Amino acid sequence: MADNYSLVDGESLLEKIKKEVIIVQILVMIFLCIDLLLIITFFKKECFYTTTRYILFAVTLLSDSVLLFFTDILLLFTYFRFTMQVWLCIIICVFMFLCTLLTPVTLTAMSLERYVAICMPLRHGELCSTHSTVHCILIIHGISFVPCIVIFTMFCATAFLSFYKQYQVCSFELFSLHVWQDHVRSAVYQFYFLVMFMIIVVSYIKIMKVAKAASGEDKKSTWKGLRTVVLHGFQLLLLLIQLWCPFIETWLLQINLRLFSPIRYINYVIFFLAPRCLSPLIYGLRDELFSQALKKYAFSGLCKRNVI
């Protein structure tokens, strides 16, 4: 036990953990505040909540915000060894599994929307109407929920009833009672992300062909759409690497225990937090219409506070 709190580079491990927790809290609070401001801006103008790409953008903001909040709570519970009954942890984790997949599936749908807008402009109004977008969101949630059902079914088939009443530190590892469950979960996720990444690559190639043939204003908007698809692809790649992190961490745990904690922390910041801060950049700050509305409502809110 004394080794766990020994000095590391002149400071105790406990102090180092506190610094890491504080840094994560600052980052999460910044991202949540930005997301909240973007969501408020989304509901301020009718053109945002009646346009497909902005509606899908709002879906990613909501799912990312909920996921950031719950993962941050679980991170604090883990660091301070706070326990809860397993059945309650299962409910939280299933909800988080759903939110984890919602963002990449929605990103894929947003890439397809850009493909339709640029490569099939005459059918864009028909395929990307508000009514169609509602159906699309339902399909996105349905597709995202399938892995949750698979993981939950595997867990229920192997866990004893007494296990649900035990008090444990809540984490995703609770769902892996056997090694084969990790392999099945990884296989399902890898299949999903492979399909989604291929869709984005195909959309990129199709849009690039149109971009080369376009001219004038069409060329400018087409290349902007192409850059958006590239950013979606990069964001999805980071989310894909996130699925490999548990295997890297497990390997490190067996090889070098001292490297496990810092590597896990770095993985969390780079492959979990970073992809979820790209959504505001892609459609919040890069989009001219949305950024103008964001500046307008942000500055008007600050002015009102100063007057009060």
mmCIF file of C-alpha atoms in Angstrom:
data_model
loop_
_atom_site.group_PDB
_atom_site.id
_atom_site.type_symbol
_atom_site.label_atom_id
_atom_site.label_comp_id
_atom_site.label_asym_id
_atom_site.label_seq_id
_atom_site.Cartn_x
_atom_site.Cartn_y
_atom_site.Cartn_z
ATOM 1 C CA MET A 1 0.000 0.000 0.000
ATOM 2 C CA ALA A 2 2.879 2.351 0.771
ATOM 3 C CA ASP A 3 4.208 1.909 -2.763
ATOM 4 C CA ASN A 4 0.955 3.264 -4.205
ATOM 5 C CA TYR A 5 1.572 6.652 -2.582
ATOM 6 C CA SER A 6 5.361 6.816 -2.969
ATOM 7 C CA LEU A 7 7.024 9.870 -4.485
ATOM 8 C CA VAL A 8 7.124 10.034 -8.277
ATOM 9 C CA ASP A 9 9.338 12.839 -9.648
ATOM 10 C CA GLY A 10 9.139 14.727 -6.352
ATOM 11 C CA GLU A 11 5.385 14.494 -5.864
ATOM 12 C CA SER A 12 3.087 11.802 -4.550
ATOM 13 C CA LEU A 13 0.930 9.713 -6.866
ATOM 14 C CA LEU A 14 -2.154 11.018 -5.066
ATOM 15 C CA GLU A 15 -1.197 14.633 -5.903
ATOM 16 C CA LYS A 16 -0.585 13.648 -9.518
ATOM 17 C CA ILE A 17 -4.031 12.044 -9.719
ATOM 18 C CA LYS A 18 -5.628 15.198 -8.337
ATOM 19 C CA LYS A 19 -3.899 17.303 -11.007
ATOM 20 C CA GLU A 20 -5.128 14.953 -13.743
ATOM 21 C CA VAL A 21 -8.674 15.102 -12.382
ATOM 22 C CA ILE A 22 -8.594 18.913 -12.239
ATOM 23 C CA ILE A 23 -7.330 19.165 -15.838
ATOM 24 C CA VAL A 24 -10.099 16.825 -17.055
ATOM 25 C CA GLN A 25 -12.725 18.830 -15.118
ATOM 26 C CA ILE A 26 -11.551 22.061 -16.768
ATOM 27 C CA LEU A 27 -11.611 20.504 -20.255
ATOM 28 C CA VAL A 28 -15.036 18.901 -19.740
ATOM 29 C CA MET A 29 -16.515 22.134 -18.372
ATOM 30 C CA ILE A 30 -15.172 24.110 -21.366
ATOM 31 C CA PHE A 31 -16.567 21.587 -23.869
ATOM 32 C CA LEU A 32 -19.941 21.415 -22.080
ATOM 33 C CA CYS A 33 -20.249 25.220 -21.990
ATOM 34 C CA ILE A 34 -19.423 25.464 -25.711
ATOM 35 C CA ASP A 35 -21.917 22.684 -26.528
ATOM 36 C CA LEU A 36 -24.616 24.364 -24.419
ATOM 37 C CA LEU A 37 -24.046 27.688 -26.193
ATOM 38 C CA LEU A 38 -24.261 25.965 -29.586
ATOM 39 C CA ILE A 39 -27.471 24.124 -28.623
ATOM 40 C CA ILE A 40 -29.075 27.412 -27.472
ATOM 41 C CA THR A 41 -28.021 29.039 -30.761
ATOM 42 C CA PHE A 42 -29.522 26.096 -32.683
ATOM 43 C CA PHE A 43 -32.981 26.738 -31.186
ATOM 44 C CA LYS A 44 -32.807 30.505 -31.738
ATOM 45 C CA LYS A 45 -33.262 30.461 -35.531
ATOM 46 C CA GLU A 46 -35.889 28.529 -37.445
ATOM 47 C CA CYS A 47 -33.556 27.796 -40.365
ATOM 48 C CA PHE A 48 -31.380 25.686 -38.049
ATOM 49 C CA TYR A 49 -34.056 23.325 -36.703
ATOM 50 C CA THR A 50 -35.626 22.922 -40.154
ATOM 51 C CA THR A 51 -32.372 22.035 -41.978
ATOM 52 C CA THR A 52 -31.090 18.452 -41.989
ATOM 53 C CA ARG A 53 -27.382 19.098 -41.404
ATOM 54 C CA TYR A 54 -28.048 21.413 -38.454
ATOM 55 C CA ILE A 55 -30.534 18.974 -36.906
ATOM 56 C CA LEU A 56 -27.982 16.153 -37.140
ATOM 57 C CA PHE A 57 -25.363 18.534 -35.742
ATOM 58 C CA ALA A 58 -27.633 19.167 -32.733
ATOM 59 C CA VAL A 59 -27.992 15.393 -32.236
ATOM 60 C CA THR A 60 -24.193 15.019 -32.007
ATOM 61 C CA LEU A 61 -23.992 17.947 -29.575
ATOM 62 C CA LEU A 62 -26.633 16.429 -27.296
ATOM 63 C CA SER A 63 -25.156 12.911 -27.352
ATOM 64 C CA ASP A 64 -21.610 14.245 -26.807
ATOM 65 C CA SER A 65 -22.730 16.478 -23.929
ATOM 66 C CA VAL A 66 -24.572 13.633 -22.181
ATOM 67 C CA LEU A 67 -21.635 11.263 -22.718
ATOM 68 C CA LEU A 68 -19.067 13.793 -21.461
ATOM 69 C CA PHE A 69 -21.138 14.446 -18.352
ATOM 70 C CA PHE A 70 -21.623 10.773 -17.426
ATOM 71 C CA THR A 71 -18.054 9.700 -18.244
ATOM 72 C CA ASP A 72 -16.761 12.563 -16.118
ATOM 73 C CA ILE A 73 -18.963 11.440 -13.218
ATOM 74 C CA LEU A 74 -17.718 7.847 -13.584
ATOM 75 C CA LEU A 75 -14.130 9.115 -13.801
ATOM 76 C CA LEU A 76 -14.559 10.877 -10.451
ATOM 77 C CA PHE A 77 -16.199 7.779 -8.956
ATOM 78 C CA THR A 78 -13.262 5.663 -10.150
ATOM 79 C CA TYR A 79 -10.570 7.983 -8.784
ATOM 80 C CA PHE A 80 -12.259 8.323 -5.401
ATOM 81 C CA ARG A 81 -13.327 4.646 -5.280
ATOM 82 C CA PHE A 82 -17.033 5.433 -4.946
ATOM 83 C CA THR A 83 -19.121 2.253 -5.278
ATOM 84 C CA MET A 84 -22.700 1.601 -6.363
ATOM 85 C CA GLN A 85 -24.880 -1.440 -6.934
ATOM 86 C CA VAL A 86 -24.153 -3.248 -10.197
ATOM 87 C CA TRP A 87 -27.740 -2.970 -11.519
ATOM 88 C CA LEU A 88 -27.545 0.843 -11.329
ATOM 89 C CA CYS A 89 -24.138 0.816 -13.028
ATOM 90 C CA ILE A 90 -25.586 -1.341 -15.835
ATOM 91 C CA ILE A 91 -28.323 1.221 -16.557
ATOM 92 C CA ILE A 92 -25.773 4.058 -16.700
ATOM 93 C CA CYS A 93 -23.330 2.085 -18.874
ATOM 94 C CA VAL A 94 -25.993 0.933 -21.379
ATOM 95 C CA PHE A 95 -27.032 4.564 -21.786
ATOM 96 C CA MET A 96 -23.373 5.518 -22.299
ATOM 97 C CA PHE A 97 -22.835 2.688 -24.816
ATOM 98 C CA LEU A 98 -25.713 4.157 -26.843
ATOM 99 C CA CYS A 99 -24.279 7.694 -26.716
ATOM 100 C CA THR A 100 -20.810 6.382 -27.647
ATOM 101 C CA LEU A 101 -22.097 5.072 -30.987
ATOM 102 C CA LEU A 102 -24.590 7.871 -31.651
ATOM 103 C CA THR A 103 -21.890 10.379 -32.596
ATOM 104 C CA PRO A 104 -20.039 8.281 -35.234
ATOM 105 C CA VAL A 105 -23.303 6.989 -36.764
ATOM 106 C CA THR A 106 -24.624 10.558 -36.940
ATOM 107 C CA LEU A 107 -21.322 11.713 -38.478
ATOM 108 C CA THR A 108 -21.798 9.114 -41.198
ATOM 109 C CA ALA A 109 -25.325 10.379 -41.832
ATOM 110 C CA MET A 110 -23.997 13.956 -42.032
ATOM 111 C CA SER A 111 -21.411 12.870 -44.616
ATOM 112 C CA LEU A 112 -24.175 11.242 -46.672
ATOM 113 C CA GLU A 113 -26.182 14.469 -46.410
ATOM 114 C CA ARG A 114 -23.205 16.402 -47.823
ATOM 115 C CA TYR A 115 -22.888 13.788 -50.584
ATOM 116 C CA VAL A 116 -26.571 14.198 -51.530
ATOM 117 C CA ALA A 117 -26.333 18.018 -51.378
ATOM 118 C CA ILE A 118 -23.304 18.158 -53.697
ATOM 119 C CA CYS A 119 -23.684 15.118 -55.956
ATOM 120 C CA MET A 120 -27.499 14.981 -56.125
ATOM 121 C CA PRO A 121 -28.592 18.623 -55.640
ATOM 122 C CA LEU A 122 -31.931 18.186 -57.448
ATOM 123 C CA ARG A 123 -33.006 15.448 -55.009
ATOM 124 C CA HIS A 124 -31.595 17.090 -51.874
ATOM 125 C CA GLY A 125 -34.848 18.840 -50.947
ATOM 126 C CA GLU A 126 -36.785 15.573 -51.263
ATOM 127 C CA LEU A 127 -34.316 13.247 -49.516
ATOM 128 C CA CYS A 128 -33.260 15.675 -46.776
ATOM 129 C CA SER A 129 -36.593 17.191 -45.753
ATOM 130 C CA THR A 130 -37.475 17.735 -42.088
ATOM 131 C CA HIS A 131 -39.830 14.741 -42.194
ATOM 132 C CA SER A 132 -37.080 12.509 -43.628
ATOM 133 C CA THR A 133 -34.635 13.793 -41.018
ATOM 134 C CA VAL A 134 -36.929 12.632 -38.182
ATOM 135 C CA HIS A 135 -36.980 9.131 -39.716
ATOM 136 C CA CYS A 136 -33.202 9.314 -40.152
ATOM 137 C CA ILE A 137 -32.705 10.153 -36.447
ATOM 138 C CA LEU A 138 -34.881 7.183 -35.445
ATOM 139 C CA ILE A 139 -32.811 4.911 -37.719
ATOM 140 C CA ILE A 140 -29.571 6.321 -36.250
ATOM 141 C CA HIS A 141 -30.762 5.537 -32.710
ATOM 142 C CA GLY A 142 -31.889 2.058 -33.780
ATOM 143 C CA ILE A 143 -28.527 1.249 -35.401
ATOM 144 C CA SER A 144 -26.655 2.626 -32.366
ATOM 145 C CA PHE A 145 -28.747 0.542 -29.958
ATOM 146 C CA VAL A 146 -27.973 -2.847 -31.572
ATOM 147 C CA PRO A 147 -24.474 -3.218 -29.982
ATOM 148 C CA CYS A 148 -25.999 -2.242 -26.604
ATOM 149 C CA ILE A 149 -28.433 -5.154 -26.920
ATOM 150 C CA VAL A 150 -25.592 -7.543 -27.855
ATOM 151 C CA ILE A 151 -23.387 -6.461 -24.921
ATOM 152 C CA PHE A 152 -26.258 -6.463 -22.426
ATOM 153 C CA THR A 153 -27.487 -9.900 -23.587
ATOM 154 C CA MET A 154 -23.997 -11.420 -23.227
ATOM 155 C CA PHE A 155 -23.673 -9.951 -19.741
ATOM 156 C CA CYS A 156 -27.108 -11.173 -18.567
ATOM 157 C CA ALA A 157 -26.408 -14.671 -19.918
ATOM 158 C CA THR A 158 -23.221 -15.048 -17.818
ATOM 159 C CA ALA A 159 -23.845 -13.002 -14.637
ATOM 160 C CA PHE A 160 -25.377 -14.509 -11.492
ATOM 161 C CA LEU A 161 -28.386 -12.788 -9.899
ATOM 162 C CA SER A 162 -26.407 -12.064 -6.730
ATOM 163 C CA PHE A 163 -23.871 -10.090 -8.808
ATOM 164 C CA TYR A 164 -26.450 -7.356 -9.565
ATOM 165 C CA LYS A 165 -26.751 -6.485 -5.859
ATOM 166 C CA GLN A 166 -23.008 -6.239 -5.244
ATOM 167 C CA TYR A 167 -21.363 -2.844 -4.715
ATOM 168 C CA GLN A 168 -18.641 -2.146 -7.290
ATOM 169 C CA VAL A 169 -16.757 0.811 -8.738
ATOM 170 C CA CYS A 170 -18.777 1.475 -11.906
ATOM 171 C CA SER A 171 -16.860 0.996 -15.155
ATOM 172 C CA PHE A 172 -17.245 -0.637 -18.581
ATOM 173 C CA GLU A 173 -15.024 -3.499 -17.376
ATOM 174 C CA LEU A 174 -17.951 -4.841 -15.334
ATOM 175 C CA PHE A 175 -19.505 -6.054 -18.577
ATOM 176 C CA SER A 176 -16.486 -8.240 -19.358
ATOM 177 C CA LEU A 177 -16.854 -11.243 -17.076
ATOM 178 C CA HIS A 178 -15.080 -13.422 -19.659
ATOM 179 C CA VAL A 179 -12.370 -12.721 -22.246
ATOM 180 C CA TRP A 180 -14.597 -13.795 -25.150
ATOM 181 C CA GLN A 181 -17.062 -10.996 -24.278
ATOM 182 C CA ASP A 182 -14.300 -8.443 -24.924
ATOM 183 C CA HIS A 183 -13.604 -10.051 -28.291
ATOM 184 C CA VAL A 184 -17.278 -10.032 -29.332
ATOM 185 C CA ARG A 185 -17.730 -6.406 -28.259
ATOM 186 C CA SER A 186 -14.585 -5.377 -30.119
ATOM 187 C CA ALA A 187 -15.659 -7.298 -33.250
ATOM 188 C CA VAL A 188 -19.076 -5.576 -33.277
ATOM 189 C CA TYR A 189 -17.528 -2.127 -32.859
ATOM 190 C CA GLN A 190 -14.817 -2.747 -35.460
ATOM 191 C CA PHE A 191 -17.457 -3.892 -37.965
ATOM 192 C CA TYR A 192 -19.540 -0.763 -37.335
ATOM 193 C CA PHE A 193 -16.625 1.606 -37.708
ATOM 194 C CA LEU A 194 -15.280 -0.170 -40.783
ATOM 195 C CA VAL A 195 -18.652 0.221 -42.528
ATOM 196 C CA MET A 196 -18.953 3.869 -41.440
ATOM 197 C CA PHE A 197 -15.405 4.713 -42.481
ATOM 198 C CA MET A 198 -15.962 3.128 -45.914
ATOM 199 C CA ILE A 199 -19.123 5.207 -46.377
ATOM 200 C CA ILE A 200 -17.188 8.385 -45.578
ATOM 201 C CA VAL A 201 -14.345 7.403 -47.944
ATOM 202 C CA VAL A 202 -16.804 6.710 -50.800
ATOM 203 C CA SER A 203 -18.571 10.045 -50.104
ATOM 204 C CA TYR A 204 -15.193 11.804 -50.189
ATOM 205 C CA ILE A 205 -14.251 10.241 -53.551
ATOM 206 C CA LYS A 206 -17.642 11.088 -55.122
ATOM 207 C CA ILE A 207 -17.555 14.687 -53.850
ATOM 208 C CA MET A 208 -13.951 15.109 -55.013
ATOM 209 C CA LYS A 209 -14.964 14.108 -58.571
ATOM 210 C CA VAL A 210 -17.744 16.693 -58.532
ATOM 211 C CA ALA A 211 -15.344 19.300 -57.063
ATOM 212 C CA LYS A 212 -12.908 18.846 -59.960
ATOM 213 C CA ALA A 213 -15.698 19.267 -62.515
ATOM 214 C CA ALA A 214 -17.353 22.241 -60.775
ATOM 215 C CA SER A 215 -16.595 25.911 -61.444
ATOM 216 C CA GLY A 216 -17.090 29.310 -59.787
ATOM 217 C CA GLU A 217 -19.317 29.415 -56.690
ATOM 218 C CA ASP A 218 -20.242 25.737 -57.116
ATOM 219 C CA LYS A 219 -16.561 24.815 -56.929
ATOM 220 C CA LYS A 220 -16.101 26.831 -53.732
ATOM 221 C CA SER A 221 -19.096 25.244 -51.955
ATOM 222 C CA THR A 222 -18.117 21.779 -53.211
ATOM 223 C CA TRP A 223 -14.579 22.029 -51.843
ATOM 224 C CA LYS A 224 -16.002 23.282 -48.538
ATOM 225 C CA GLY A 225 -18.241 20.210 -48.413
ATOM 226 C CA LEU A 226 -15.208 18.060 -49.242
ATOM 227 C CA ARG A 227 -13.249 19.526 -46.304
ATOM 228 C CA THR A 228 -16.211 18.817 -44.043
ATOM 229 C CA VAL A 229 -16.215 15.153 -45.072
ATOM 230 C CA VAL A 230 -12.425 14.983 -44.463
ATOM 231 C CA LEU A 231 -12.906 16.371 -40.936
ATOM 232 C CA HIS A 232 -15.669 13.817 -40.333
ATOM 233 C CA GLY A 233 -13.270 11.102 -41.466
ATOM 234 C CA PHE A 234 -10.535 12.331 -39.106
ATOM 235 C CA GLN A 235 -13.013 12.556 -36.244
ATOM 236 C CA LEU A 236 -14.235 9.024 -36.936
ATOM 237 C CA LEU A 237 -10.634 7.763 -37.081
ATOM 238 C CA LEU A 238 -9.985 9.106 -33.573
ATOM 239 C CA LEU A 239 -13.162 7.416 -32.352
ATOM 240 C CA LEU A 240 -12.028 4.179 -34.014
ATOM 241 C CA ILE A 241 -8.627 4.312 -32.272
ATOM 242 C CA GLN A 242 -10.523 4.761 -29.003
ATOM 243 C CA LEU A 243 -11.802 1.181 -29.405
ATOM 244 C CA TRP A 244 -8.237 -0.140 -29.592
ATOM 245 C CA CYS A 245 -7.214 1.685 -26.406
ATOM 246 C CA PRO A 246 -8.508 -1.004 -23.975
ATOM 247 C CA PHE A 247 -6.305 -3.625 -25.694
ATOM 248 C CA ILE A 248 -3.256 -1.337 -25.486
ATOM 249 C CA GLU A 249 -4.010 -0.599 -21.826
ATOM 250 C CA THR A 250 -4.454 -4.298 -20.987
ATOM 251 C CA TRP A 251 -1.119 -5.083 -22.649
ATOM 252 C CA LEU A 252 0.591 -2.255 -20.728
ATOM 253 C CA LEU A 253 -0.957 -3.457 -17.478
ATOM 254 C CA GLN A 254 0.843 -6.766 -17.952
ATOM 255 C CA ILE A 255 4.136 -5.255 -19.142
ATOM 256 C CA ASN A 256 4.628 -2.035 -17.159
ATOM 257 C CA LEU A 257 2.281 -1.024 -14.345
ATOM 258 C CA ARG A 258 3.818 2.465 -14.010
ATOM 259 C CA LEU A 259 2.978 3.338 -17.632
ATOM 260 C CA PHE A 260 -0.631 2.136 -17.383
ATOM 261 C CA SER A 261 -2.117 5.161 -15.582
ATOM 262 C CA PRO A 262 -0.496 7.951 -17.713
ATOM 263 C CA ILE A 263 -1.216 6.118 -20.986
ATOM 264 C CA ARG A 264 -4.844 5.575 -20.007
ATOM 265 C CA TYR A 265 -5.149 9.262 -19.142
ATOM 266 C CA ILE A 266 -3.585 10.323 -22.475
ATOM 267 C CA ASN A 267 -5.921 7.968 -24.369
ATOM 268 C CA TYR A 268 -8.915 9.503 -22.603
ATOM 269 C CA VAL A 269 -7.905 13.079 -23.502
ATOM 270 C CA ILE A 270 -6.784 12.446 -27.112
ATOM 271 C CA PHE A 271 -9.171 9.728 -28.293
ATOM 272 C CA PHE A 272 -12.240 10.476 -26.180
ATOM 273 C CA LEU A 273 -12.342 14.196 -25.403
ATOM 274 C CA ALA A 274 -10.660 15.501 -28.581
ATOM 275 C CA PRO A 275 -13.051 13.906 -31.166
ATOM 276 C CA ARG A 276 -16.006 15.321 -29.270
ATOM 277 C CA CYS A 277 -14.648 18.857 -29.389
ATOM 278 C CA LEU A 278 -14.314 18.635 -33.187
ATOM 279 C CA SER A 279 -18.100 18.705 -33.749
ATOM 280 C CA PRO A 280 -18.413 22.352 -32.601
ATOM 281 C CA LEU A 281 -15.434 23.196 -34.859
ATOM 282 C CA ILE A 282 -16.815 21.483 -37.985
ATOM 283 C CA TYR A 283 -20.377 22.796 -37.919
ATOM 284 C CA GLY A 284 -20.252 25.479 -35.224
ATOM 285 C CA LEU A 285 -17.274 27.690 -36.050
ATOM 286 C CA ARG A 286 -16.579 26.750 -39.700
ATOM 287 C CA ASP A 287 -20.191 27.211 -40.810
ATOM 288 C CA GLU A 288 -20.647 30.887 -41.717
ATOM 289 C CA LEU A 289 -24.386 31.097 -40.948
ATOM 290 C CA PHE A 290 -24.060 29.302 -37.615
ATOM 291 C CA SER A 291 -20.947 31.207 -36.520
ATOM 292 C CA GLN A 292 -22.668 34.556 -37.249
ATOM 293 C CA ALA A 293 -25.687 33.526 -35.176
ATOM 294 C CA LEU A 294 -23.370 32.255 -32.429
ATOM 295 C CA LYS A 295 -21.500 35.592 -32.265
ATOM 296 C CA LYS A 296 -24.761 37.516 -32.298
ATOM 297 C CA TYR A 297 -26.389 35.661 -29.396
ATOM 298 C CA ALA A 298 -23.158 35.310 -27.409
ATOM 299 C CA PHE A 299 -22.384 39.032 -27.625
ATOM 300 C CA SER A 300 -26.018 40.043 -26.985
ATOM 301 C CA GLY A 301 -26.004 37.846 -23.868
ATOM 302 C CA LEU A 302 -22.777 39.476 -22.619
ATOM 303 C CA CYS A 303 -24.137 42.964 -23.323
ATOM 304 C CA LYS A 304 -27.331 42.240 -21.357
ATOM 305 C CA ARG A 305 -25.269 41.045 -18.385
ATOM 306 C CA ASN A 306 -23.110 44.190 -18.484
ATOM 307 C CA VAL A 307 -26.216 46.430 -18.587
ATOM 308 C CA ILE A 308 -27.726 44.594 -15.612
#
